[in-house]
Coordinates of C-alpha atoms and ligand atoms in Angstrom, one line a residue:
M1 CA 0.0 0.0 0.0
K2 CA 1.3 3.4 -1.1
L3 CA 0.8 5.1 2.3
I4 CA 2.8 2.5 4.2
S5 CA 6.6 2.5 4.6
E6 CA 8.7 -0.5 5.7
N7 CA 11.6 -0.8 8.2
V8 CA 11.6 2.8 9.3
F9 CA 13.9 4.2 12.0
L10 CA 11.7 5.8 14.6
K11 CA 14.2 8.4 15.8
D12 CA 12.7 11.2 13.7
Y13 CA 9.1 10.5 14.9
Y14 CA 9.4 11.1 18.6
F15 CA 11.0 13.8 20.8
Y16 CA 13.6 11.6 22.6
R17 CA 15.2 11.0 19.2
A18 CA 16.5 7.6 20.5
G19 CA 16.1 4.1 19.1
G20 CA 13.6 1.7 17.6
T21 CA 12.5 0.6 14.1
A22 CA 9.0 0.1 12.8
R23 CA 8.3 -2.8 10.5
Y24 CA 5.6 -0.6 9.0
L25 CA 4.9 3.1 9.4
A26 CA 2.1 5.3 8.1
C27 CA 1.4 9.0 8.4
P28 CA -2.3 9.6 7.4
E29 CA -3.4 13.2 6.7
T30 CA -7.1 12.5 6.4
A31 CA -9.7 10.3 8.1
Q32 CA -10.1 8.5 4.7
E33 CA -6.4 7.7 4.5
L34 CA -6.5 6.5 8.1
S35 CA -9.5 4.2 7.4
G36 CA -7.6 2.7 4.4
I37 CA -4.5 2.1 6.6
L38 CA -6.6 0.5 9.3
E39 CA -8.3 -1.7 6.7
W40 CA -4.9 -2.8 5.3
R41 CA -3.7 -3.6 8.8
R42 CA -6.8 -5.7 9.6
K43 CA -6.4 -7.7 6.4
K44 CA -2.7 -8.2 7.1
G45 CA -3.3 -9.1 10.7
V46 CA -0.5 -6.9 12.2
S47 CA -0.6 -5.2 15.5
Y48 CA -0.5 -1.4 15.7
T49 CA 0.4 1.5 17.9
L50 CA -0.5 5.2 17.7
I51 CA 1.6 8.2 18.2
G52 CA 0.8 11.9 17.8
A53 CA 3.7 14.4 17.9
G54 CA 5.7 11.8 19.9
S55 CA 6.4 14.1 22.8
N56 CA 5.4 11.7 25.6
V57 CA 6.6 8.3 24.3
L58 CA 9.7 6.2 24.4
F59 CA 10.1 3.3 21.9
S60 CA 12.5 0.5 22.8
D61 CA 15.6 0.0 20.6
D62 CA 14.1 -3.1 19.1
L63 CA 12.1 -3.7 16.0
F64 CA 8.4 -2.9 16.6
D65 CA 7.0 -5.8 14.6
G66 CA 3.8 -4.1 13.6
L67 CA 2.5 -0.8 12.3
V68 CA 3.2 2.6 13.8
I69 CA 0.5 5.1 12.9
V70 CA 1.8 8.7 13.2
L71 CA -1.2 11.0 13.7
A72 CA 0.8 14.3 13.8
G73 CA -0.3 15.2 10.2
L74 CA -3.9 14.1 10.6
N75 CA -6.6 16.7 10.1
R76 CA -4.4 19.8 10.2
W77 CA -7.3 22.3 10.2
I78 CA -9.0 24.6 12.6
V79 CA -12.6 25.9 12.3
R80 CA -14.0 28.7 14.4
S81 CA -17.6 29.7 14.9
R82 CA -18.1 32.4 17.6
Q83 CA -16.8 30.9 20.9
R84 CA -16.5 27.4 19.5
V85 CA -13.3 26.1 17.9
I86 CA -13.0 22.7 16.2
C87 CA -9.5 21.5 15.8
G88 CA -8.1 18.5 14.0
A89 CA -6.1 15.9 15.9
G90 CA -2.7 16.6 14.2
V91 CA -2.7 20.4 14.9
P92 CA 0.2 21.2 17.2
L93 CA -1.3 22.5 20.5
H94 CA 0.8 25.7 20.3
C95 CA -0.8 26.5 16.9
L96 CA -4.3 26.0 18.3
I97 CA -3.5 28.3 21.2
E98 CA -1.9 31.0 19.1
F99 CA -5.0 30.9 16.9
T100 CA -7.4 31.1 19.8
A101 CA -5.4 33.9 21.5
L102 CA -5.3 35.9 18.3
S103 CA -9.1 35.3 17.9
G104 CA -9.7 36.7 21.3
L105 CA -10.8 33.4 22.8
A106 CA -9.6 32.5 26.3
G107 CA -9.2 29.2 28.2
L108 CA -6.2 27.4 26.7
E109 CA -3.4 29.8 27.5
N110 CA -1.9 27.9 30.4
L111 CA -1.2 24.9 28.1
Y112 CA 0.9 27.0 25.8
G113 CA 4.3 25.3 25.3
I114 CA 3.1 21.7 25.7
P115 CA 4.7 20.3 22.6
G116 CA 2.1 17.7 21.7
S117 CA -0.6 17.4 19.1
T118 CA -4.2 18.3 20.0
G119 CA -5.3 14.7 19.7
G120 CA -2.5 13.3 21.8
S121 CA -3.1 16.1 24.4
C122 CA -6.8 15.2 24.6
L123 CA -5.9 11.5 25.2
M124 CA -3.3 12.4 27.8
N125 CA -5.5 15.2 29.3
A126 CA -2.4 17.4 29.1
G127 CA -2.2 20.2 31.5
A128 CA -0.1 22.8 33.1
F129 CA -0.3 25.7 35.6
G130 CA -3.6 24.5 37.1
S131 CA -5.4 23.9 33.8
D132 CA -6.1 20.7 31.9
I133 CA -7.2 20.5 28.2
S134 CA -10.5 18.8 29.3
D135 CA -11.5 22.1 31.2
N136 CA -12.8 23.7 27.9
L137 CA -13.5 20.6 25.9
E138 CA -17.0 20.1 24.6
K139 CA -16.8 17.1 22.2
V140 CA -14.4 14.8 20.6
E141 CA -14.8 13.0 17.3
V142 CA -13.1 9.6 17.3
L143 CA -12.7 6.4 15.4
D144 CA -13.6 3.3 17.4
S145 CA -12.0 -0.1 17.2
E146 CA -14.6 -1.2 14.6
G147 CA -13.7 1.8 12.4
R148 CA -16.9 3.8 13.1
V149 CA -16.8 7.5 13.5
L150 CA -18.4 8.6 16.8
T151 CA -18.9 11.9 18.5
L152 CA -18.3 11.8 22.3
S153 CA -19.6 14.6 24.4
R154 CA -17.5 15.9 27.4
G155 CA -19.9 14.0 29.8
E156 CA -19.2 10.7 28.0
I157 CA -15.5 10.9 28.5
E158 CA -13.7 10.3 31.8
F159 CA -10.7 12.6 32.4
G160 CA -8.2 12.1 35.2
Y161 CA -4.7 13.3 35.9
R162 CA -2.8 12.7 32.6
K163 CA -5.3 10.1 31.5
S164 CA -8.6 9.7 29.8
S165 CA -11.1 7.1 28.7
L166 CA -10.2 8.0 25.1
D167 CA -7.5 5.2 25.3
G168 CA -8.7 2.7 22.7
Y169 CA -10.1 5.3 20.3
I170 CA -8.4 7.3 17.7
V171 CA -9.0 11.0 18.2
L172 CA -9.9 12.7 14.9
S173 CA -10.8 16.2 16.1
A174 CA -11.8 18.1 19.3
E175 CA -14.3 20.9 19.9
F176 CA -13.6 23.6 22.5
L177 CA -16.0 26.2 24.0
L178 CA -14.0 29.3 25.0
K179 CA -14.6 32.7 26.5
Y180 CA -14.3 36.1 24.8
A181 CA -11.3 38.1 25.9
D182 CA -8.9 40.8 24.7
P183 CA -6.4 39.3 22.2
L184 CA -3.6 41.5 23.4
S185 CA -3.9 40.4 27.0
L186 CA -4.1 36.7 25.8
K187 CA -0.9 37.2 23.8
K188 CA 0.8 38.6 26.9
K189 CA -0.4 35.6 28.9
I190 CA 0.9 33.0 26.4
D191 CA 4.3 34.8 26.2
L192 CA 4.4 34.7 30.0
T193 CA 3.6 31.0 30.1
A194 CA 6.4 30.3 27.5
S195 CA 8.9 32.2 29.6
K196 CA 7.9 30.4 32.8
R197 CA 8.6 27.1 31.0
D198 CA 11.9 28.3 29.6
E199 CA 12.9 29.2 33.1
K200 CA 12.0 25.9 34.8
Q201 CA 12.4 23.2 32.1
P202 CA 15.2 22.0 29.9
V203 CA 13.2 22.8 26.8
E204 CA 16.3 22.9 24.6
S205 CA 17.0 19.2 25.1
C206 CA 15.3 16.1 23.8
S207 CA 13.0 14.7 26.4
C208 CA 9.4 13.6 27.1
G209 CA 8.7 16.3 29.6
S210 CA 7.9 15.0 33.0
V211 CA 8.9 11.3 33.2
F212 CA 6.8 10.6 36.3
K213 CA 3.3 11.6 37.4
R214 CA 3.0 13.8 40.4
P215 CA 2.5 11.6 43.5
E216 CA -0.1 12.5 46.0
N217 CA 0.9 15.6 48.2
N218 CA 4.4 15.7 46.6
Y219 CA 6.3 16.4 43.5
A220 CA 8.3 13.8 41.6
G221 CA 11.1 16.4 40.8
T222 CA 11.5 17.3 44.5
L223 CA 11.7 13.6 45.5
I224 CA 14.3 12.8 42.8
E225 CA 16.4 15.9 43.6
S226 CA 16.4 15.1 47.3
C227 CA 17.7 11.6 46.5
G228 CA 20.7 13.4 45.0
L229 CA 20.0 12.2 41.5
K230 CA 20.3 15.4 39.5
G231 CA 22.9 15.1 36.8
L232 CA 23.1 11.3 37.1
R233 CA 23.9 9.7 33.7
I234 CA 23.6 6.4 32.0
G235 CA 25.3 6.7 28.6
D236 CA 24.0 9.9 27.1
A237 CA 20.8 9.8 29.2
E238 CA 20.8 12.3 32.1
V239 CA 18.6 13.4 34.9
S240 CA 18.3 17.1 34.0
E241 CA 20.2 19.6 36.2
K242 CA 17.4 22.1 35.6
H243 CA 14.4 19.9 36.5
A244 CA 14.9 16.5 38.1
N245 CA 11.7 15.0 36.7
F246 CA 13.1 15.4 33.2
I247 CA 15.5 12.8 31.8
V248 CA 17.2 14.3 28.7
N249 CA 19.0 12.8 25.8
K250 CA 22.4 14.6 25.7
G251 CA 23.1 13.5 22.2
N252 CA 23.4 9.8 21.4
A253 CA 21.4 8.1 24.2
T254 CA 19.9 4.7 23.3
S255 CA 16.4 4.0 24.4
L256 CA 17.9 1.4 26.8
D257 CA 20.0 4.1 28.4
I258 CA 16.9 6.2 29.0
Y259 CA 14.9 3.2 30.2
R260 CA 17.6 2.0 32.6
L261 CA 17.8 5.5 34.1
I262 CA 14.0 5.7 34.5
K263 CA 14.1 2.4 36.4
Y264 CA 17.1 3.5 38.5
V265 CA 15.4 6.7 39.5
K266 CA 12.2 4.9 40.3
D267 CA 14.0 2.3 42.5
T268 CA 16.1 4.8 44.3
V269 CA 13.1 7.0 45.2
Y270 CA 11.2 4.0 46.4
N271 CA 14.1 2.7 48.5
Q272 CA 14.9 6.1 50.0
K273 CA 11.5 7.6 50.3
G274 CA 9.1 4.7 50.2
I275 CA 7.1 6.3 47.4
L276 CA 6.4 4.4 44.2
L277 CA 6.5 6.8 41.2
E278 CA 4.3 6.1 38.2
E279 CA 5.6 6.8 34.7
E280 CA 3.8 9.5 32.8
V281 CA 5.8 8.6 29.6
K282 CA 4.3 5.9 27.5
L283 CA 6.9 3.1 27.1
I284 CA 6.3 1.2 23.9
N285 CA 7.7 -2.2 22.9
F286 CA 9.7 -2.8 26.1
Ligands
FAD301 C1 9.6 19.6 26.9 C2 8.3 18.9 27.2 C3 7.4 19.6 28.0 C4 6.1 19.0 28.3 N1 5.3 19.6 29.2 C5 4.1 19.0 29.5 C6 3.2 19.7 30.4 O1 3.4 20.8 30.9 N2 2.0 19.1 30.6 C7 1.6 17.9 30.0 O2 0.5 17.4 30.3 N3 2.5 17.2 29.2 C8 3.7 17.8 28.9 N4 4.6 17.1 28.1 C9 4.2 15.8 27.5 C10 3.5 15.8 26.2 O3 3.8 17.0 25.4 C11 2.0 15.7 26.3 O4 1.6 14.5 27.0 C12 1.2 15.8 25.0 O5 -0.1 16.0 25.2 C13 1.4 14.5 24.2 O6 0.9 14.7 22.9 P1 1.5 14.0 21.6 O7 0.8 14.3 20.4 O8 3.0 14.2 21.6 O9 1.3 12.5 22.0 P2 2.3 11.2 21.9 O10 3.4 11.5 22.8 O11 2.6 11.0 20.5 O12 1.4 10.1 22.4 C14 0.9 10.0 23.8 C15 -0.2 9.1 23.9 O13 -1.3 9.6 23.2 C16 -1.8 8.6 22.1 N5 -2.2 9.4 21.0 C17 -1.5 10.4 20.4 N6 -2.3 11.0 19.4 C18 -3.5 10.3 19.5 C19 -4.7 10.5 18.8 N7 -4.9 11.4 17.8 N8 -5.8 9.6 19.1 C20 -5.6 8.7 20.1 N9 -4.5 8.5 20.8 C21 -3.4 9.3 20.5 C22 -0.6 7.7 21.9 O14 -1.0 6.5 21.5 C23 0.1 7.7 23.3 O15 -0.5 6.7 24.1 C24 5.8 17.7 27.7 C25 6.7 17.1 26.9 C26 7.9 17.7 26.6 C27 8.9 17.1 25.6

């Protein structure tokens, strides 16, 4: 099939820029292309995994013996009607927020700088500075496992901390209901959000953002730092000096380097603090 490539290095498809190869890889741009690809995979009987912009995933160095569907190019359009904005799954979140801010529509500013796609961010219920993407979400259009297009209203979806019941669906687009506001003040707000991120996070390095979820009444970064793990390295994987909950690829880290460092940090925090950290990053093919 024309849309499917074979034996593709995954490095260029996820933010860590580490290892892994896909037996098959496809980058659909429309729902029709996506349906054709899913039909092909059903007939072929191969397993599949989905990624969006790849900002919260780590593939193992091994061959993924199935189909990787990259959704970062899917439905790259935005439609606005008054306070409602419908956004395709592949639109980068920062583009959506620049669009809504310029249009004088408020609600998404705190999420500015999260480097994911809109679809991946809905699935993850991405959030920052006290806001989550689900706060302003009205509806999501999805493809279910049988290939049917469904519209799920906000009330039909469960959202939790960096998780949602959208797992198992393919997000095609999302509809937001926002509030009118002054575009100039929204622009200032997103600029401020971006500078807060630059100050606190190693945004210049390859990473997946926060490796671990925030444990109850604590912060993963604080726990990791207080175990003396900042700067610890395995190969080219390093616990960031700037933010201890970020593990960065300093250049040529393998996925195994990153994975081993994640496990080492998790074990050390558990042994020293008695707190079991849970990965926020999605580990694929380990
Ligand atoms: C520097 C940096 C900073 C970050 N800061 C934050 C932050 O402040 N807050 C935060 O919440 N996250 C943060 N992240 C993590 C990440 O950006 C978010 O989780 C983002 O929402 C993931 O979107 P994505 O498109 O990259 O998804 P991916 O990483 O590609 O995939 C994540 C999950 O979503 C699924 N998925 C992706 N697209 C779809 C789709 N269309 N339909 C169904 N499933 C899909 C994948 O199968 C996978 O399970 C940060 C990451 C980095 C690198």
